[in-house]
mmCIF file of C-alpha atoms in Angstrom:
data_model
loop_
_atom_site.group_PDB
_atom_site.id
_atom_site.type_symbol
_atom_site.label_atom_id
_atom_site.label_comp_id
_atom_site.label_asym_id
_atom_site.label_seq_id
_atom_site.Cartn_x
_atom_site.Cartn_y
_atom_site.Cartn_z
ATOM 1 C CA ALA H 8 -73.633 -46.082 34.210
ATOM 2 C CA GLN H 9 -72.461 -43.314 36.463
ATOM 3 C CA SER H 10 -74.597 -40.380 37.483
ATOM 4 C CA VAL H 11 -74.291 -37.270 39.625
ATOM 5 C CA THR H 12 -77.063 -35.396 41.375
ATOM 6 C CA GLN H 13 -76.624 -31.912 42.767
ATOM 7 C CA LEU H 14 -79.382 -30.904 45.124
ATOM 8 C CA GLY H 15 -80.485 -27.360 44.460
ATOM 9 C CA SER H 16 -79.871 -25.575 41.186
ATOM 10 C CA HIS H 17 -79.586 -22.254 43.029
ATOM 11 C CA VAL H 18 -78.227 -21.442 46.463
ATOM 12 C CA SER H 19 -78.250 -18.032 48.098
ATOM 13 C CA VAL H 20 -75.946 -17.313 51.032
ATOM 14 C CA SER H 21 -74.994 -14.224 52.945
ATOM 15 C CA GLU H 22 -71.421 -13.015 52.877
ATOM 16 C CA GLY H 23 -69.588 -14.677 55.764
ATOM 17 C CA ALA H 24 -72.056 -17.548 56.043
ATOM 18 C CA LEU H 25 -71.385 -21.225 55.449
ATOM 19 C CA VAL H 26 -71.559 -22.454 51.881
ATOM 20 C CA LEU H 27 -72.817 -26.033 51.511
ATOM 21 C CA LEU H 28 -73.344 -27.555 48.088
ATOM 22 C CA ARG H 29 -74.620 -31.108 47.951
ATOM 23 C CA CYS H 30 -73.492 -33.777 45.538
ATOM 24 C CA ASN H 31 -74.498 -37.432 45.422
ATOM 25 C CA TYR H 32 -73.163 -39.874 42.909
ATOM 26 C CA SER H 33 -73.740 -43.383 41.729
ATOM 27 C CA SER H 34 -70.902 -45.489 40.467
ATOM 28 C CA SER H 35 -70.314 -49.204 40.115
ATOM 29 C CA VAL H 36 -66.641 -48.798 40.997
ATOM 30 C CA PRO H 37 -64.774 -46.682 43.556
ATOM 31 C CA PRO H 38 -65.128 -43.224 42.092
ATOM 32 C CA TYR H 39 -62.846 -40.358 41.380
ATOM 33 C CA LEU H 40 -64.757 -37.188 42.251
ATOM 34 C CA PHE H 41 -64.272 -33.576 41.285
ATOM 35 C CA TRP H 42 -65.694 -30.152 41.930
ATOM 36 C CA TYR H 43 -65.340 -27.540 39.222
ATOM 37 C CA VAL H 44 -66.317 -23.866 39.361
ATOM 38 C CA GLN H 45 -67.382 -21.698 36.456
ATOM 39 C CA TYR H 46 -67.196 -17.939 36.784
ATOM 40 C CA PRO H 47 -69.115 -15.836 34.251
ATOM 41 C CA ASN H 48 -67.653 -16.040 30.747
ATOM 42 C CA GLN H 49 -64.912 -18.385 31.885
ATOM 43 C CA GLY H 50 -64.171 -22.085 31.565
ATOM 44 C CA LEU H 51 -64.549 -24.782 34.172
ATOM 45 C CA GLN H 52 -61.828 -24.473 36.800
ATOM 46 C CA LEU H 53 -60.890 -27.321 39.120
ATOM 47 C CA LEU H 54 -61.641 -26.610 42.784
ATOM 48 C CA LEU H 55 -60.604 -29.969 44.222
ATOM 49 C CA LYS H 56 -60.591 -33.680 43.585
ATOM 50 C CA TYR H 57 -60.797 -36.950 45.464
ATOM 51 C CA THR H 58 -58.948 -39.949 44.109
ATOM 52 C CA THR H 59 -57.739 -42.114 46.990
ATOM 53 C CA GLY H 60 -56.547 -41.642 50.557
ATOM 54 C CA ALA H 61 -57.835 -38.966 52.897
ATOM 55 C CA THR H 62 -61.568 -38.491 52.496
ATOM 56 C CA LEU H 63 -61.498 -34.805 53.435
ATOM 57 C CA VAL H 64 -60.063 -32.931 50.508
ATOM 58 C CA LYS H 65 -59.013 -29.312 50.550
ATOM 59 C CA GLY H 66 -59.097 -27.192 47.450
ATOM 60 C CA ILE H 67 -58.514 -23.674 46.294
ATOM 61 C CA ASN H 68 -60.200 -20.560 47.663
ATOM 62 C CA GLY H 69 -60.918 -22.156 51.056
ATOM 63 C CA PHE H 70 -63.234 -24.865 49.756
ATOM 64 C CA GLU H 71 -63.187 -28.450 50.958
ATOM 65 C CA ALA H 72 -65.206 -31.572 50.320
ATOM 66 C CA GLU H 73 -65.637 -34.856 52.112
ATOM 67 C CA PHE H 74 -66.027 -38.188 50.383
ATOM 68 C CA LYS H 75 -68.520 -40.375 52.250
ATOM 69 C CA LYS H 76 -68.740 -43.759 50.651
ATOM 70 C CA SER H 77 -71.614 -44.964 52.842
ATOM 71 C CA GLU H 78 -73.701 -41.974 51.767
ATOM 72 C CA THR H 79 -72.361 -41.853 48.193
ATOM 73 C CA SER H 80 -71.826 -38.146 48.739
ATOM 74 C CA PHE H 81 -69.165 -35.561 48.049
ATOM 75 C CA HIS H 82 -70.539 -32.329 49.472
ATOM 76 C CA LEU H 83 -68.626 -29.082 49.025
ATOM 77 C CA THR H 84 -68.270 -26.591 51.854
ATOM 78 C CA LYS H 85 -66.667 -23.284 52.643
ATOM 79 C CA PRO H 86 -66.916 -21.886 56.189
ATOM 80 C CA SER H 87 -67.312 -18.249 55.199
ATOM 81 C CA ALA H 88 -68.676 -17.088 51.854
ATOM 82 C CA HIS H 89 -67.056 -14.232 49.995
ATOM 83 C CA MET H 90 -68.613 -12.120 47.278
ATOM 84 C CA SER H 91 -66.083 -13.572 44.836
ATOM 85 C CA ASP H 92 -67.567 -17.061 45.399
ATOM 86 C CA ALA H 93 -70.579 -16.176 43.273
ATOM 87 C CA ALA H 94 -70.359 -18.660 40.418
ATOM 88 C CA GLU H 95 -71.736 -21.967 39.204
ATOM 89 C CA TYR H 96 -70.355 -25.122 40.779
ATOM 90 C CA PHE H 97 -70.284 -28.535 39.156
ATOM 91 C CA CYS H 98 -69.719 -31.894 40.784
ATOM 92 C CA ALA H 99 -68.369 -34.628 38.520
ATOM 93 C CA VAL H 100 -67.468 -38.294 38.697
ATOM 94 C CA SER H 101 -64.860 -39.926 36.560
ATOM 95 C CA ASP H 102 -65.023 -43.040 34.489
ATOM 96 C CA TYR H 103 -61.432 -44.115 34.749
ATOM 97 C CA GLY H 104 -61.201 -46.294 31.721
ATOM 98 C CA ALA H 105 -57.846 -46.347 30.043
ATOM 99 C CA ALA H 106 -59.289 -44.692 26.962
ATOM 100 C CA GLY H 107 -59.465 -41.333 28.587
ATOM 101 C CA ASN H 108 -60.956 -39.548 31.509
ATOM 102 C CA LYS H 109 -64.643 -39.150 30.780
ATOM 103 C CA LEU H 110 -66.380 -36.981 33.331
ATOM 104 C CA THR H 111 -70.062 -37.229 34.160
ATOM 105 C CA PHE H 112 -71.315 -33.923 35.529
ATOM 106 C CA GLY H 113 -74.123 -32.961 37.822
ATOM 107 C CA GLY H 114 -76.546 -30.275 36.804
ATOM 108 C CA GLY H 115 -74.656 -27.500 38.542
ATOM 109 C CA THR H 116 -75.506 -25.214 41.445
ATOM 110 C CA ARG H 117 -75.445 -21.479 40.968
ATOM 111 C CA VAL H 118 -74.326 -19.639 44.105
ATOM 112 C CA LEU H 119 -75.481 -16.124 44.845
ATOM 113 C CA VAL H 120 -73.714 -14.285 47.659
ATOM 114 C CA LYS H 121 -75.648 -11.502 49.333
ATOM 115 C CA PRO H 122 -73.810 -8.636 51.036
ATOM 116 C CA GLU N 13 -50.452 -20.854 34.269
ATOM 117 C CA PRO N 14 -51.015 -22.927 31.114
ATOM 118 C CA GLU N 15 -54.483 -22.689 29.678
ATOM 119 C CA VAL N 16 -56.678 -24.186 26.989
ATOM 120 C CA THR N 17 -57.640 -21.625 24.358
ATOM 121 C CA GLN N 18 -60.835 -21.829 22.310
ATOM 122 C CA THR N 19 -61.953 -19.863 19.272
ATOM 123 C CA PRO N 20 -64.357 -18.413 18.413
ATOM 124 C CA SER N 21 -65.920 -17.402 21.695
ATOM 125 C CA HIS N 22 -69.297 -17.061 19.986
ATOM 126 C CA GLN N 23 -70.472 -18.162 16.563
ATOM 127 C CA VAL N 24 -73.844 -17.681 14.968
ATOM 128 C CA THR N 25 -74.681 -19.850 11.985
ATOM 129 C CA GLN N 26 -77.598 -20.854 9.837
ATOM 130 C CA MET N 27 -79.076 -24.326 10.091
ATOM 131 C CA GLY N 28 -77.381 -26.698 7.667
ATOM 132 C CA GLN N 29 -74.076 -24.838 7.633
ATOM 133 C CA GLU N 30 -70.766 -26.386 8.613
ATOM 134 C CA VAL N 31 -69.064 -25.118 11.727
ATOM 135 C CA ILE N 32 -65.511 -25.644 12.961
ATOM 136 C CA LEU N 33 -64.651 -24.910 16.560
ATOM 137 C CA ARG N 34 -60.979 -24.624 17.378
ATOM 138 C CA CYS N 35 -58.991 -25.399 20.481
ATOM 139 C CA VAL N 36 -55.362 -25.141 21.474
ATOM 140 C CA PRO N 37 -54.764 -27.621 24.310
ATOM 141 C CA ILE N 38 -51.970 -27.349 26.843
ATOM 142 C CA SER N 39 -48.748 -28.232 25.090
ATOM 143 C CA ASN N 40 -47.630 -31.266 27.111
ATOM 144 C CA HIS N 41 -51.106 -32.781 27.367
ATOM 145 C CA LEU N 42 -51.817 -35.969 25.479
ATOM 146 C CA TYR N 43 -55.577 -36.419 25.829
ATOM 147 C CA PHE N 44 -58.113 -34.067 24.323
ATOM 148 C CA TYR N 45 -61.842 -33.799 24.835
ATOM 149 C CA TRP N 46 -64.950 -32.002 23.721
ATOM 150 C CA TYR N 47 -67.903 -31.461 25.997
ATOM 151 C CA ARG N 48 -71.023 -29.446 25.441
ATOM 152 C CA GLN N 49 -73.635 -27.739 27.564
ATOM 153 C CA ILE N 50 -77.026 -26.940 26.162
ATOM 154 C CA LEU N 51 -78.516 -23.937 27.948
ATOM 155 C CA GLY N 52 -80.001 -25.014 31.256
ATOM 156 C CA GLN N 53 -78.758 -28.584 30.964
ATOM 157 C CA LYS N 54 -75.800 -30.603 32.199
ATOM 158 C CA VAL N 55 -72.317 -30.526 30.762
ATOM 159 C CA GLU N 56 -72.139 -33.619 28.535
ATOM 160 C CA PHE N 57 -69.213 -35.613 27.227
ATOM 161 C CA LEU N 58 -68.905 -35.740 23.449
ATOM 162 C CA VAL N 59 -65.567 -37.303 22.570
ATOM 163 C CA SER N 60 -62.059 -38.064 23.770
ATOM 164 C CA PHE N 61 -59.016 -38.174 21.500
ATOM 165 C CA TYR N 62 -55.606 -39.699 22.013
ATOM 166 C CA ASN N 63 -52.718 -40.595 19.759
ATOM 167 C CA ASN N 64 -54.470 -39.109 16.738
ATOM 168 C CA GLU N 65 -57.612 -41.128 17.050
ATOM 169 C CA ILE N 66 -60.908 -41.099 18.891
ATOM 170 C CA SER N 67 -60.621 -43.121 22.086
ATOM 171 C CA GLU N 68 -64.231 -42.821 23.155
ATOM 172 C CA LYS N 69 -67.362 -41.049 21.998
ATOM 173 C CA SER N 70 -70.869 -40.594 23.312
ATOM 174 C CA GLU N 71 -74.121 -41.309 21.544
ATOM 175 C CA ILE N 72 -74.407 -37.590 20.882
ATOM 176 C CA PHE N 73 -71.292 -37.699 18.709
ATOM 177 C CA ASP N 74 -72.943 -38.978 15.537
ATOM 178 C CA ASP N 75 -71.793 -38.821 11.923
ATOM 179 C CA GLN N 76 -72.400 -35.068 11.814
ATOM 180 C CA PHE N 77 -69.506 -34.545 14.203
ATOM 181 C CA SER N 78 -65.815 -35.066 13.612
ATOM 182 C CA VAL N 79 -62.602 -34.155 15.396
ATOM 183 C CA GLU N 80 -59.146 -33.580 14.082
ATOM 184 C CA ARG N 81 -55.714 -32.594 15.232
ATOM 185 C CA PRO N 82 -54.478 -31.034 12.003
ATOM 186 C CA ASP N 83 -51.107 -29.974 13.376
ATOM 187 C CA GLY N 84 -49.141 -30.204 16.586
ATOM 188 C CA SER N 85 -51.167 -27.617 18.433
ATOM 189 C CA ASN N 86 -54.779 -27.348 17.269
ATOM 190 C CA PHE N 87 -57.681 -29.666 18.060
ATOM 191 C CA THR N 88 -60.883 -29.031 16.145
ATOM 192 C CA LEU N 89 -64.513 -30.052 16.348
ATOM 193 C CA LYS N 90 -66.451 -29.954 13.091
ATOM 194 C CA ILE N 91 -70.191 -30.099 12.823
ATOM 195 C CA ARG N 92 -70.977 -30.915 9.226
ATOM 196 C CA SER N 93 -74.574 -29.720 8.928
ATOM 197 C CA THR N 94 -75.753 -27.860 11.974
ATOM 198 C CA LYS N 95 -79.192 -28.349 13.480
ATOM 199 C CA LEU N 96 -81.091 -26.068 15.828
ATOM 200 C CA GLU N 97 -80.434 -28.506 18.662
ATOM 201 C CA ASP N 98 -76.686 -28.126 18.217
ATOM 202 C CA SER N 99 -76.961 -24.690 19.828
ATOM 203 C CA ALA N 100 -74.866 -25.002 22.978
ATOM 204 C CA MET N 101 -71.660 -24.023 24.705
ATOM 205 C CA TYR N 102 -68.868 -26.300 23.546
ATOM 206 C CA PHE N 103 -65.942 -26.857 25.888
ATOM 207 C CA CYS N 104 -62.579 -28.217 24.887
ATOM 208 C CA ALA N 105 -60.424 -29.858 27.541
ATOM 209 C CA SER N 106 -57.087 -31.583 27.780
ATOM 210 C CA SER N 107 -55.252 -33.744 30.285
ATOM 211 C CA VAL N 108 -51.775 -35.112 30.738
ATOM 212 C CA GLY N 109 -52.941 -38.688 31.114
ATOM 213 C CA GLY N 110 -56.051 -40.703 30.494
ATOM 214 C CA THR N 111 -56.857 -42.231 33.830
ATOM 215 C CA GLY N 112 -59.643 -41.064 36.058
ATOM 216 C CA ALA N 113 -57.281 -39.351 38.430
ATOM 217 C CA ASN N 114 -55.991 -37.017 35.760
ATOM 218 C CA VAL N 115 -57.434 -33.538 35.920
ATOM 219 C CA LEU N 116 -59.048 -32.063 32.854
ATOM 220 C CA THR N 117 -58.220 -28.447 32.117
ATOM 221 C CA PHE N 118 -61.096 -26.753 30.314
ATOM 222 C CA GLY N 119 -61.179 -23.829 27.952
ATOM 223 C CA ALA N 120 -63.602 -20.923 28.308
ATOM 224 C CA GLY N 121 -65.942 -22.407 25.736
ATOM 225 C CA SER N 122 -67.333 -21.561 22.322
ATOM 226 C CA ARG N 123 -70.975 -20.595 22.253
ATOM 227 C CA LEU N 124 -72.684 -21.849 19.103
ATOM 228 C CA THR N 125 -76.033 -20.413 18.101
ATOM 229 C CA VAL N 126 -77.823 -22.104 15.212
ATOM 230 C CA LEU N 127 -80.646 -20.106 13.628
#
């Protein structure tokens, strides 16, 4: 069974500071990995995904994540936080059975950006 | 940009009542999903649906739950006799394909409160 662990349910950063959200996964097969963001009263929006190829993946809004197989990690970073980055972030791993794409989510990390 | 639309945004019901949550997936998507998030807990997979039948379901998706695509656009989740523990945010999602690399597009969610 797959699982995802996000270290830290809440993260507080200053505007302009580095954002680092940690995600570790367990999977019996090479994983497909995703980061989603949820702004207040909105749905889950895809930030970026890793499927195959380059292990450093760039997403929207200046975010990027690096797949490290040896560490079973897929940490999300952004060099300089903006007030608009305040949201909840979810890491997810995919079970890529042919029956459909079932995502297993981490517990989420809520980001607070201080001015 | 195409989006997944969910109604209602919030529903309050009495325990034992039937509830139907509605979703309009993206028009060219073929796979449909329901996920839920109990307050303070992880987003959990409930069911995936393809070609007018359930392709996979979780252990949460018991006989009290059912899904239907009654016409060419709507995708519904029915809870036959609601329990207090069914109180959660329910997310509908859709994807073009069913492999792990396919991105799920989520709706904004329907918050169900069972009293």
